[in-house]
Short mmCIF file of C-alpha atoms in Angstrom, two decimals:
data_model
loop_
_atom_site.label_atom_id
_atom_site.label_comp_id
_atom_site.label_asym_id
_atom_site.label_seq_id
_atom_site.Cartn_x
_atom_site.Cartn_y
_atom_site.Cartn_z
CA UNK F 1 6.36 -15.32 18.76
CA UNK F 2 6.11 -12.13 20.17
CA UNK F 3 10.16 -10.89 21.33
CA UNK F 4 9.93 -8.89 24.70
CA UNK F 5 11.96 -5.99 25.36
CA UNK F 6 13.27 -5.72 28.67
CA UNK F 7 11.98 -2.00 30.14
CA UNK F 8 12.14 -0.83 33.05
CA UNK F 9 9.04 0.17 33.36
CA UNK F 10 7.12 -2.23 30.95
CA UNK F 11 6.38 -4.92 33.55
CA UNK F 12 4.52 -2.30 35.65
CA UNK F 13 2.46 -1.09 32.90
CA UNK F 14 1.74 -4.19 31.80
CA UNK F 15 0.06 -5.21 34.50
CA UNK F 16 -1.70 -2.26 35.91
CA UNK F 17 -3.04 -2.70 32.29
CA UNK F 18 -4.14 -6.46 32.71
CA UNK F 19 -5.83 -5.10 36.03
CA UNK F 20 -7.97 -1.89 34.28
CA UNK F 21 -8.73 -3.43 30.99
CA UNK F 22 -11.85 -5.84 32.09
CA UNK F 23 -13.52 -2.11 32.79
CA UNK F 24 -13.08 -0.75 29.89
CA UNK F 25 -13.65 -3.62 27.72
CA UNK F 26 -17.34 -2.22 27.14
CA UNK F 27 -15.42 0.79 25.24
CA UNK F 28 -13.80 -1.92 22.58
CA UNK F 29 -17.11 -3.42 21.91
CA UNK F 30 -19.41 0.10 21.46
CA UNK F 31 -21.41 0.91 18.75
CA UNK F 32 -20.26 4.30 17.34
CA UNK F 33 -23.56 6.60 17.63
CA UNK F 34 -24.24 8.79 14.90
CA UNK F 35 -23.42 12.30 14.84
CA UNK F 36 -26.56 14.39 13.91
CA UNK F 37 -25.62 17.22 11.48
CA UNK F 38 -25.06 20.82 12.71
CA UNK F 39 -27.65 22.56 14.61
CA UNK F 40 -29.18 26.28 13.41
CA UNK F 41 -26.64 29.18 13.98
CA UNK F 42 -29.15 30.29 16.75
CA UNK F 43 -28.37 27.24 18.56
CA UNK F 44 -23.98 27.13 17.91
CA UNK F 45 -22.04 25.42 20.26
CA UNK F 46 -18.44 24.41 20.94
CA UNK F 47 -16.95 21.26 20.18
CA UNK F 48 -13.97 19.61 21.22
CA UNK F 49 -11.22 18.10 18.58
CA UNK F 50 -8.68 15.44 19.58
CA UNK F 51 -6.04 14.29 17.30
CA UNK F 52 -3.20 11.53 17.76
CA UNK F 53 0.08 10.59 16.00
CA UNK F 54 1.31 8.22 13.54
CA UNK F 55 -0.28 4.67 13.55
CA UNK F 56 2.88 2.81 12.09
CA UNK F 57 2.39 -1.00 12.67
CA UNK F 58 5.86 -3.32 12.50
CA UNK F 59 5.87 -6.68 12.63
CA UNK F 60 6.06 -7.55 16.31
CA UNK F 61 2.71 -5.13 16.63
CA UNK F 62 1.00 -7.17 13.54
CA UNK F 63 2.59 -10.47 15.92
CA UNK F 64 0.74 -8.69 18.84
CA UNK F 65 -2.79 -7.99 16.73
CA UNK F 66 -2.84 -11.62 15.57
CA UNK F 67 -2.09 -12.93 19.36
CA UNK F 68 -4.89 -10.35 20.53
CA UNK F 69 -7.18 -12.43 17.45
CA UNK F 70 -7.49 -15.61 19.47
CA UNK F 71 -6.74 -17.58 16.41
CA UNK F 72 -10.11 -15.59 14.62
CA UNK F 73 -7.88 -13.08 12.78
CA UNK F 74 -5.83 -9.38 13.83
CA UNK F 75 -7.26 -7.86 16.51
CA UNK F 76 -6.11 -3.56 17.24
CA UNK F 77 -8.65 -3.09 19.48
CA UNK F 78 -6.94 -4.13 22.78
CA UNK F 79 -4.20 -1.88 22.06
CA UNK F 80 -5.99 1.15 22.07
CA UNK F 81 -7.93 0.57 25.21
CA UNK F 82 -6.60 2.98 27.44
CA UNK F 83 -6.93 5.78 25.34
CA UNK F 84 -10.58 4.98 24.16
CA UNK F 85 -12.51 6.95 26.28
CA UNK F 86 -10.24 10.20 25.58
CA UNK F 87 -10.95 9.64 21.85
CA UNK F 88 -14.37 8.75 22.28
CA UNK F 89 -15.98 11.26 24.60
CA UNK F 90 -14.71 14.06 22.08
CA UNK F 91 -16.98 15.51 19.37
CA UNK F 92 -14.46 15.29 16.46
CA UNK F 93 -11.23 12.79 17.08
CA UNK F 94 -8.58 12.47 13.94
CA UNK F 95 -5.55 9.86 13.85
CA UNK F 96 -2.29 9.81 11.40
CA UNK F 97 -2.33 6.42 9.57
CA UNK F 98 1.10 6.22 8.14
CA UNK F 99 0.81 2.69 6.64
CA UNK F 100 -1.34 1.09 3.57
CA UNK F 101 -3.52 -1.81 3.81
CA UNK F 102 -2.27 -4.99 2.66
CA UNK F 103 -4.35 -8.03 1.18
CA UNK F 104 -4.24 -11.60 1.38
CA UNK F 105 -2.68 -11.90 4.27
CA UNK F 106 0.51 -10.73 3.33
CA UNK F 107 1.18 -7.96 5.70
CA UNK F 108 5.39 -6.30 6.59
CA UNK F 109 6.66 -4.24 8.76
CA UNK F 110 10.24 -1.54 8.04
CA UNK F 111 11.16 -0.60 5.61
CA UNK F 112 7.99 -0.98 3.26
CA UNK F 113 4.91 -1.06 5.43
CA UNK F 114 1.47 -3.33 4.19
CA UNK F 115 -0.45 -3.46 7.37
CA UNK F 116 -3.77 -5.29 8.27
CA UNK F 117 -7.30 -4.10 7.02
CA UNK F 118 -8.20 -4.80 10.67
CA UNK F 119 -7.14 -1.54 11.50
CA UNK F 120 -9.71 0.62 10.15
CA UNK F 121 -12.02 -1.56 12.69
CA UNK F 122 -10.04 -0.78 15.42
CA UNK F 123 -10.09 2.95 14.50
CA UNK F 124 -13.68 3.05 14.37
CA UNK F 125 -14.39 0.84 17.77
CA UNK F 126 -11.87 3.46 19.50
CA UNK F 127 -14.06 6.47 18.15
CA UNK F 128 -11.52 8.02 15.40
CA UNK F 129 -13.59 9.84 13.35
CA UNK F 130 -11.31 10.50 10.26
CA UNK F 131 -7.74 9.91 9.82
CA UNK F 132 -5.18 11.71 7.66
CA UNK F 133 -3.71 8.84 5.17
CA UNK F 134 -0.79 11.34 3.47
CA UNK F 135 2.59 9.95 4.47
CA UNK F 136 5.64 8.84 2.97
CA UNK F 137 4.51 5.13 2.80
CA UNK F 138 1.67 6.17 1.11
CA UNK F 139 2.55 4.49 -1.72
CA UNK F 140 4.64 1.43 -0.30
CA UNK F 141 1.72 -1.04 -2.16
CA UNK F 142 1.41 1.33 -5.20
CA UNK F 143 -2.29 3.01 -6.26
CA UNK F 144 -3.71 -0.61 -5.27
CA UNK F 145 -2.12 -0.09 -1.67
CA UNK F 146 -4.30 3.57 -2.03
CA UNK F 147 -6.89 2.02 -2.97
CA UNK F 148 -7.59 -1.09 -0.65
CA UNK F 149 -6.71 1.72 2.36
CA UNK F 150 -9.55 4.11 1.36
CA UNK F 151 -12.31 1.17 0.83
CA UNK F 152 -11.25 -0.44 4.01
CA UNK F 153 -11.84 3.17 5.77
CA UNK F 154 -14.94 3.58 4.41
CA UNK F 155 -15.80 0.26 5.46
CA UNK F 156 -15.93 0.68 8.71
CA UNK F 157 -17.00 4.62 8.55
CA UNK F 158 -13.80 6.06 9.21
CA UNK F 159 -13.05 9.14 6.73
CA UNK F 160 -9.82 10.08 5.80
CA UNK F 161 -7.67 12.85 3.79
CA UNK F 162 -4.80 13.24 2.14
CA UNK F 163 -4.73 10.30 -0.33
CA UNK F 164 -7.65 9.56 -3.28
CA UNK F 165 -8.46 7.05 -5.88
CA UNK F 166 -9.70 9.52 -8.48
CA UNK F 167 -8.86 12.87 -9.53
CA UNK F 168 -12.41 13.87 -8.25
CA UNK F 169 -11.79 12.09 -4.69
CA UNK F 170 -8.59 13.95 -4.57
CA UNK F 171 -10.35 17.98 -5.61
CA UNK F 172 -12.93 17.13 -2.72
CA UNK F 173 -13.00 18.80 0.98
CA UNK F 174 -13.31 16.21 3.84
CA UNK F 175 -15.96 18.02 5.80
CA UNK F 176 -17.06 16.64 9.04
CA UNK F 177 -19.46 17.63 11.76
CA UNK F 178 -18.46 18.97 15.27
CA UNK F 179 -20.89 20.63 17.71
CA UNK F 180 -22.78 22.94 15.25
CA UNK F 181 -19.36 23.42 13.15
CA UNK F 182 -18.21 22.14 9.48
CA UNK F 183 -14.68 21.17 9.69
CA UNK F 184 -12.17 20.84 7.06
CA UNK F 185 -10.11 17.99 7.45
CA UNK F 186 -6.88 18.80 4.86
CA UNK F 187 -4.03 16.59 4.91
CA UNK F 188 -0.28 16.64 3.08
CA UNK F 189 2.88 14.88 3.45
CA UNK F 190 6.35 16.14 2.33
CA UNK F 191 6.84 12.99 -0.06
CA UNK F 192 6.27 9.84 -0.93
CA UNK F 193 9.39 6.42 -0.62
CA UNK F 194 8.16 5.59 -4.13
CA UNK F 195 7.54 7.73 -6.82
CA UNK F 196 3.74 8.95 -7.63
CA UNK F 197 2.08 6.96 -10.48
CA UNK F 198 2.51 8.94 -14.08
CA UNK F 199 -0.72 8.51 -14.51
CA UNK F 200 -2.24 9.44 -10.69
CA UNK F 201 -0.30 11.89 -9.76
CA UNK F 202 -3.28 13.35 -8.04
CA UNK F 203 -2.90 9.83 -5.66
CA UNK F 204 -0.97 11.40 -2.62
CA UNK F 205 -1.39 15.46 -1.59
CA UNK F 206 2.05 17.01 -1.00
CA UNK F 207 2.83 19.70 1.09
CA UNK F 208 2.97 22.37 -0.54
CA UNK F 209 2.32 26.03 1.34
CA UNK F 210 0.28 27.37 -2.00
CA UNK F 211 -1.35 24.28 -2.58
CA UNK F 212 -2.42 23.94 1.24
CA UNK F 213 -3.92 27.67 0.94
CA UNK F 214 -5.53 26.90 -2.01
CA UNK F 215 -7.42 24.09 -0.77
CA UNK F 216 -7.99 25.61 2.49
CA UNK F 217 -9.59 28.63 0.57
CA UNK F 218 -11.79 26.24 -1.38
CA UNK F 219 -12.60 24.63 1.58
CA UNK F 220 -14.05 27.99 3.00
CA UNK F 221 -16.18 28.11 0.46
CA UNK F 222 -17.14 24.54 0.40
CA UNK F 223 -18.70 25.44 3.81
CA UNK F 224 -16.30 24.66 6.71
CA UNK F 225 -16.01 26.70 9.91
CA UNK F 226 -13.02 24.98 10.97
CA UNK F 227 -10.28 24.35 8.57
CA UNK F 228 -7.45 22.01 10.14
CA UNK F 229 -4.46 20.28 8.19
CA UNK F 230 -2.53 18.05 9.10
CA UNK F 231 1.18 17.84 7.57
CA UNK F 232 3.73 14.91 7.57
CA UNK F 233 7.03 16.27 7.88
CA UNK F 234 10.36 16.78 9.63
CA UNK F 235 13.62 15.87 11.10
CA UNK F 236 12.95 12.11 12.16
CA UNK F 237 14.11 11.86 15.97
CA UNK F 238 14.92 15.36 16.02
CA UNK F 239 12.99 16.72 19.37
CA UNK F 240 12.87 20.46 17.81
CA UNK F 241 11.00 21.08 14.53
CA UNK F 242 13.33 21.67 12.25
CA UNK F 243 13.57 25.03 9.68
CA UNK F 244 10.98 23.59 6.91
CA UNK F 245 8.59 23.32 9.65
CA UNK F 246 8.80 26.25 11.02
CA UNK F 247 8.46 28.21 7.77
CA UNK F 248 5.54 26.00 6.50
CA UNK F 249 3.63 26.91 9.74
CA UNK F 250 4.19 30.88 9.61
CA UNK F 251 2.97 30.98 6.23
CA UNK F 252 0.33 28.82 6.96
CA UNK F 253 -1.09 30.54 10.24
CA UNK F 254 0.19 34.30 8.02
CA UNK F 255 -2.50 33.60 5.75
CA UNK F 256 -6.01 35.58 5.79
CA UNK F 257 -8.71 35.84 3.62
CA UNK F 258 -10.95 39.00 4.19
CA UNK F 259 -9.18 39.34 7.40
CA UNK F 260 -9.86 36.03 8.91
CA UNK F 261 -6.98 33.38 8.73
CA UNK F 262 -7.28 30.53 5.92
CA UNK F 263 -6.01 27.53 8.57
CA UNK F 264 -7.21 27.30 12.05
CA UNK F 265 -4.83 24.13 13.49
CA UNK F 266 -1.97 22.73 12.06
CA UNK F 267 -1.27 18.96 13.31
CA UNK F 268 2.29 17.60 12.25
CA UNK F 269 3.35 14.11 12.20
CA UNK F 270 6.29 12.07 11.48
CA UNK F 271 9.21 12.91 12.90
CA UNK F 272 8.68 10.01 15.68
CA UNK F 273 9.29 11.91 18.67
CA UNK F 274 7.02 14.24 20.30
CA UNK F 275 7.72 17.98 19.80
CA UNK F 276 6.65 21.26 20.75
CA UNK F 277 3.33 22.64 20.91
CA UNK F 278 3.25 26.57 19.58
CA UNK F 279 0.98 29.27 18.81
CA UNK F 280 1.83 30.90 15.63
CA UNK F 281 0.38 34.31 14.08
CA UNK F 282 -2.74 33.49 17.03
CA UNK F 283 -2.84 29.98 15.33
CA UNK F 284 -1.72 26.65 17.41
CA UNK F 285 0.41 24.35 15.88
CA UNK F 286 1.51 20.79 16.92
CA UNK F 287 4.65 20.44 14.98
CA UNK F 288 5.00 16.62 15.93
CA UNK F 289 2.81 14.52 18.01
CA UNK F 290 4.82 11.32 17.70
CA UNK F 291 4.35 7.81 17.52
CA UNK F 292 0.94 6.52 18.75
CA UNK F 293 1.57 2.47 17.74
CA UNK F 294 4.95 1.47 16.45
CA UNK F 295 7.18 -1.41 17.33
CA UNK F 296 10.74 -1.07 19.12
CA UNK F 297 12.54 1.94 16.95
CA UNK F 298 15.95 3.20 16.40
CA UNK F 299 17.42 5.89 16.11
CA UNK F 300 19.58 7.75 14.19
CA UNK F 301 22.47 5.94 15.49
CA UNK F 302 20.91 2.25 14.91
CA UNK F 303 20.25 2.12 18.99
CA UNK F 304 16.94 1.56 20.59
CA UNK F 305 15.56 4.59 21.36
CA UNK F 306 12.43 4.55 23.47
CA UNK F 307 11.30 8.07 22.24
CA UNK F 308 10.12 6.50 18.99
CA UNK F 309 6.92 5.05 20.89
CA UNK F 310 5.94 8.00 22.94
CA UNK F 311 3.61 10.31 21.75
CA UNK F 312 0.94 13.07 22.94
CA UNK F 313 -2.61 13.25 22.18
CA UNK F 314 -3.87 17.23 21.07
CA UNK F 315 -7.31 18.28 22.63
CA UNK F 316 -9.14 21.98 21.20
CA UNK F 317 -11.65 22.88 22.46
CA UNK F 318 -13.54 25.56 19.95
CA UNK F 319 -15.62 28.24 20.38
CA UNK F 320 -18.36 29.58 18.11
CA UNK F 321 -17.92 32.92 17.00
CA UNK F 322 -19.54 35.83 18.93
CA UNK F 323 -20.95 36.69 15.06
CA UNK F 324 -21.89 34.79 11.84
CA UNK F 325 -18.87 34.58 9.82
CA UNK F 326 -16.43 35.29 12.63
CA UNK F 327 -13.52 32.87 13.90
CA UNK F 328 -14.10 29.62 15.60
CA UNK F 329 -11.59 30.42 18.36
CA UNK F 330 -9.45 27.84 20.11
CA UNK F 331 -11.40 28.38 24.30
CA UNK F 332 -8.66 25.75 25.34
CA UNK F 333 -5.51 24.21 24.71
CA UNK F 334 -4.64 20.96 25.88
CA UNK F 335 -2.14 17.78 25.59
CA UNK F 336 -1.97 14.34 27.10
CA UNK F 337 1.30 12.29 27.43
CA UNK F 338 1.01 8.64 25.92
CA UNK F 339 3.61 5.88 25.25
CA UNK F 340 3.50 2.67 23.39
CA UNK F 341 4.48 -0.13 25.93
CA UNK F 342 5.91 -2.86 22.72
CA UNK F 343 5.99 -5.55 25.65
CA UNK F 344 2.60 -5.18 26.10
CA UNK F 345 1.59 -4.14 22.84
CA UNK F 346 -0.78 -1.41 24.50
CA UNK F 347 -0.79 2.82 23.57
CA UNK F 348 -0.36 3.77 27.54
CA UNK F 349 -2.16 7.25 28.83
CA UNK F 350 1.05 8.29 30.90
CA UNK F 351 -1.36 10.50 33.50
CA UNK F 352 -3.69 7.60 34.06
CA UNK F 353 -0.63 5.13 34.43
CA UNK F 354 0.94 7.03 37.31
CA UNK F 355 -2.06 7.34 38.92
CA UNK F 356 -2.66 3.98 39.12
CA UNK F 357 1.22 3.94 40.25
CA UNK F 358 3.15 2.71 37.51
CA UNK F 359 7.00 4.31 37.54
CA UNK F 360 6.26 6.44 34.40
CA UNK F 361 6.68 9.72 35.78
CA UNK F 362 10.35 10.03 34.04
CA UNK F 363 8.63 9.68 30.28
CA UNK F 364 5.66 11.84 31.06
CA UNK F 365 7.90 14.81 32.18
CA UNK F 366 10.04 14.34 29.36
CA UNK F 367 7.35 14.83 27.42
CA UNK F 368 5.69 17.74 28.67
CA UNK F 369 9.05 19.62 28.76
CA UNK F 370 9.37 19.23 24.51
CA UNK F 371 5.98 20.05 24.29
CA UNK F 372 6.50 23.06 26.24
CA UNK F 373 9.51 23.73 24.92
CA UNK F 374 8.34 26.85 23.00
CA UNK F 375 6.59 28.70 25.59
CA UNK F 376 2.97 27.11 24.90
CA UNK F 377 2.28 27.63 28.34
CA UNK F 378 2.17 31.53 28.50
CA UNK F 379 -0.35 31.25 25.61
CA UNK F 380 -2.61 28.56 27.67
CA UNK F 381 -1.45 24.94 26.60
CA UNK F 382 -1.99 22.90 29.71
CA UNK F 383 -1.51 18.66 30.27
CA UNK F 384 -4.72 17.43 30.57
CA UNK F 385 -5.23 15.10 33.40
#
């Protein structure tokens, strides 16, 4: 049985949730329609990228998932409801699963995470093109944890980076389509709970600024116009990124290659708060978009702290280059405030929330203020509506 928390503003969402979710139930149940490859360069054309925090499932959201089954096995689907049709109507849309697949059933929460298969549906159904998998519970279920993650992915046509089964999975680019584009899809986390397997060491990418460069370089060359990575880092529950951060980013966005930079977006995760959005050397970086799913958290202090399920979703929108060979340039900037309601078990839109009058106003400006907090504004970043 499900434990309710008692927020103040939980009872609202719920049920201006309950009221909105019979018309969008059609986006739960869509078929994902195939992306045709990219166009000739006579005919380039923007794209838009969306990308969303870290999918971390405790118990009481596995509880919720298996209560959201009917009885017929986990169902995600429901949760992500009210975010669907900003992840579907974009061209490319990426998600941070921070969790491994667990078999037979036997699925835990904190502090060694085995989550349901299920998931990958739900990914799919919400239109989540690729996910990054690099995290430090990468390897809570060892290389078979790896393993039954990727297959389940690829099972329902989600790709993914930042983890591999083979040496060869592991030297390969991710390259997806967007608009007429090729994007690189590089991911890295700063370490891994359990140690990498002696003989896989290859298993989990770590975050490393030379080995980042390196692969985004090789990805270049490989064939993508777009090269984004996404790194798991940070202070946990520390609003401002801390100094690693910071330092991985310049170097990252410093980097050029005949005079055009080596890493066009930088998407951190982990720290499970939202933090600030900046651009860096002309390059944006998300230094921490938060917790999309995740049960009640604490903080650093052992206290509930309702930061741990609020979150922001990133939307680029990229423009072809004015020449062959030139820079995909970043035409707009844009974030949208979310929260996790763990009563509900539903990832909220905050915008679309208090329009339909739910008190949420509070978390929603808290939000934008972090993610403003290093003058994103001046350089374009706007909350979407």
């Amino acid at each position: 049985m499900i434990v309710a928390r008692r927020h103040a503003v939980a009872l609202a969402v719920t049920a201006l949730l309950a009221a909105g979710a019979a018309c969008q139930a059609h986006e739960r149940e869509r078929q994902q329609p195939q992306r045709p490859g990219p166009p000739a360069a006579s005919a380039a054309r923007g794209f838009t990228l969306v990308a969303s925090g870290d999918i971390l499932p405790h118990s009481s959201v596995v509880e919720r998932a298996q209560f959201d089954g009917g009885g017929t096995g986990d169902d995600f689907r429901p949760m992500l409801t009210d975010i669907a049709p900003v992840v579907s109507r974009a061209d490319l849309a990426l998600c941070q699963l921070d969790t491994v697949f667990g078999a037979n059933g036997l699925y835990s929460g904190a502090p060694v995470f085995r989550s349901p298969p299920e998931i990958a549906q739900a990914l799919a159904a919400t239109g989540y093109d690729g996910c990054s998998t690099a995290s430090d519970h990468s390897l809570d279920d060892g290389a078979a944890g790896v393993q039954r993650t990727l297959d389940a992915l690829d099972g329902a046509g989600v790709r993914h980076a930042g983890t591999a089964r083979s040496q060869a999975e592991a030297d390969a680019v991710t390259l997806l389509h967007a608009g007429s584009a090729e994007v690189a899809h590089l991911a890295y986390t700063y370490g891994t709970a359990s140690p990498l397997p002696a003989d896989q060491p290859w298993s989990v990418h770590l975050a490393d600024e030379h080995r980042i460069l390196a692969d985004a370089r090789a990805a270049r060359k490989a064939g993508a116009d777009v090269v984004v990575v996404s790194v798991h880092a940070g202070t946990p529950w520390q609003d401002a990124p801390d100094e690693r951060q910071l330092a991985l980013a310049r170097a990252l966005t410093a980097s050029r290659t005949a005079g055009r930079p080596d890493v066009d977006l930088v998407l951190g995760t982990h720290a499970h708060v939202p933090q600030a959005y900046e651009k860096v050397n002309g390059t944006w970086v998300v230094y921490g978009l938060g917790d999309q799913i995740a049960g009640e958290m604490s903080g650093n202090q052992g206290t509930e702290d309702p930061r741990g399920n609020e979150s922001t979703v990133a939307r680029f929108t990229f423009a072809p280059p004015a020449q062959p060979g030139g820079r995909w340039k970043v035409a707009k900037a844009e974030f949208l405030p979310q929260m996790f309601d763990v009563d509900a078990g539903r990832v909220v839109n905050l915008n679309q929330a208090l329009a339909r009058g739910a008190g949420v106003q509070g978390v929603r400006d808290r939000i934008r203020d972090v993610v403003l907090s290093r003058g994103a504004a001046k350089d374009g970043l706007v909350m979407a509506e």
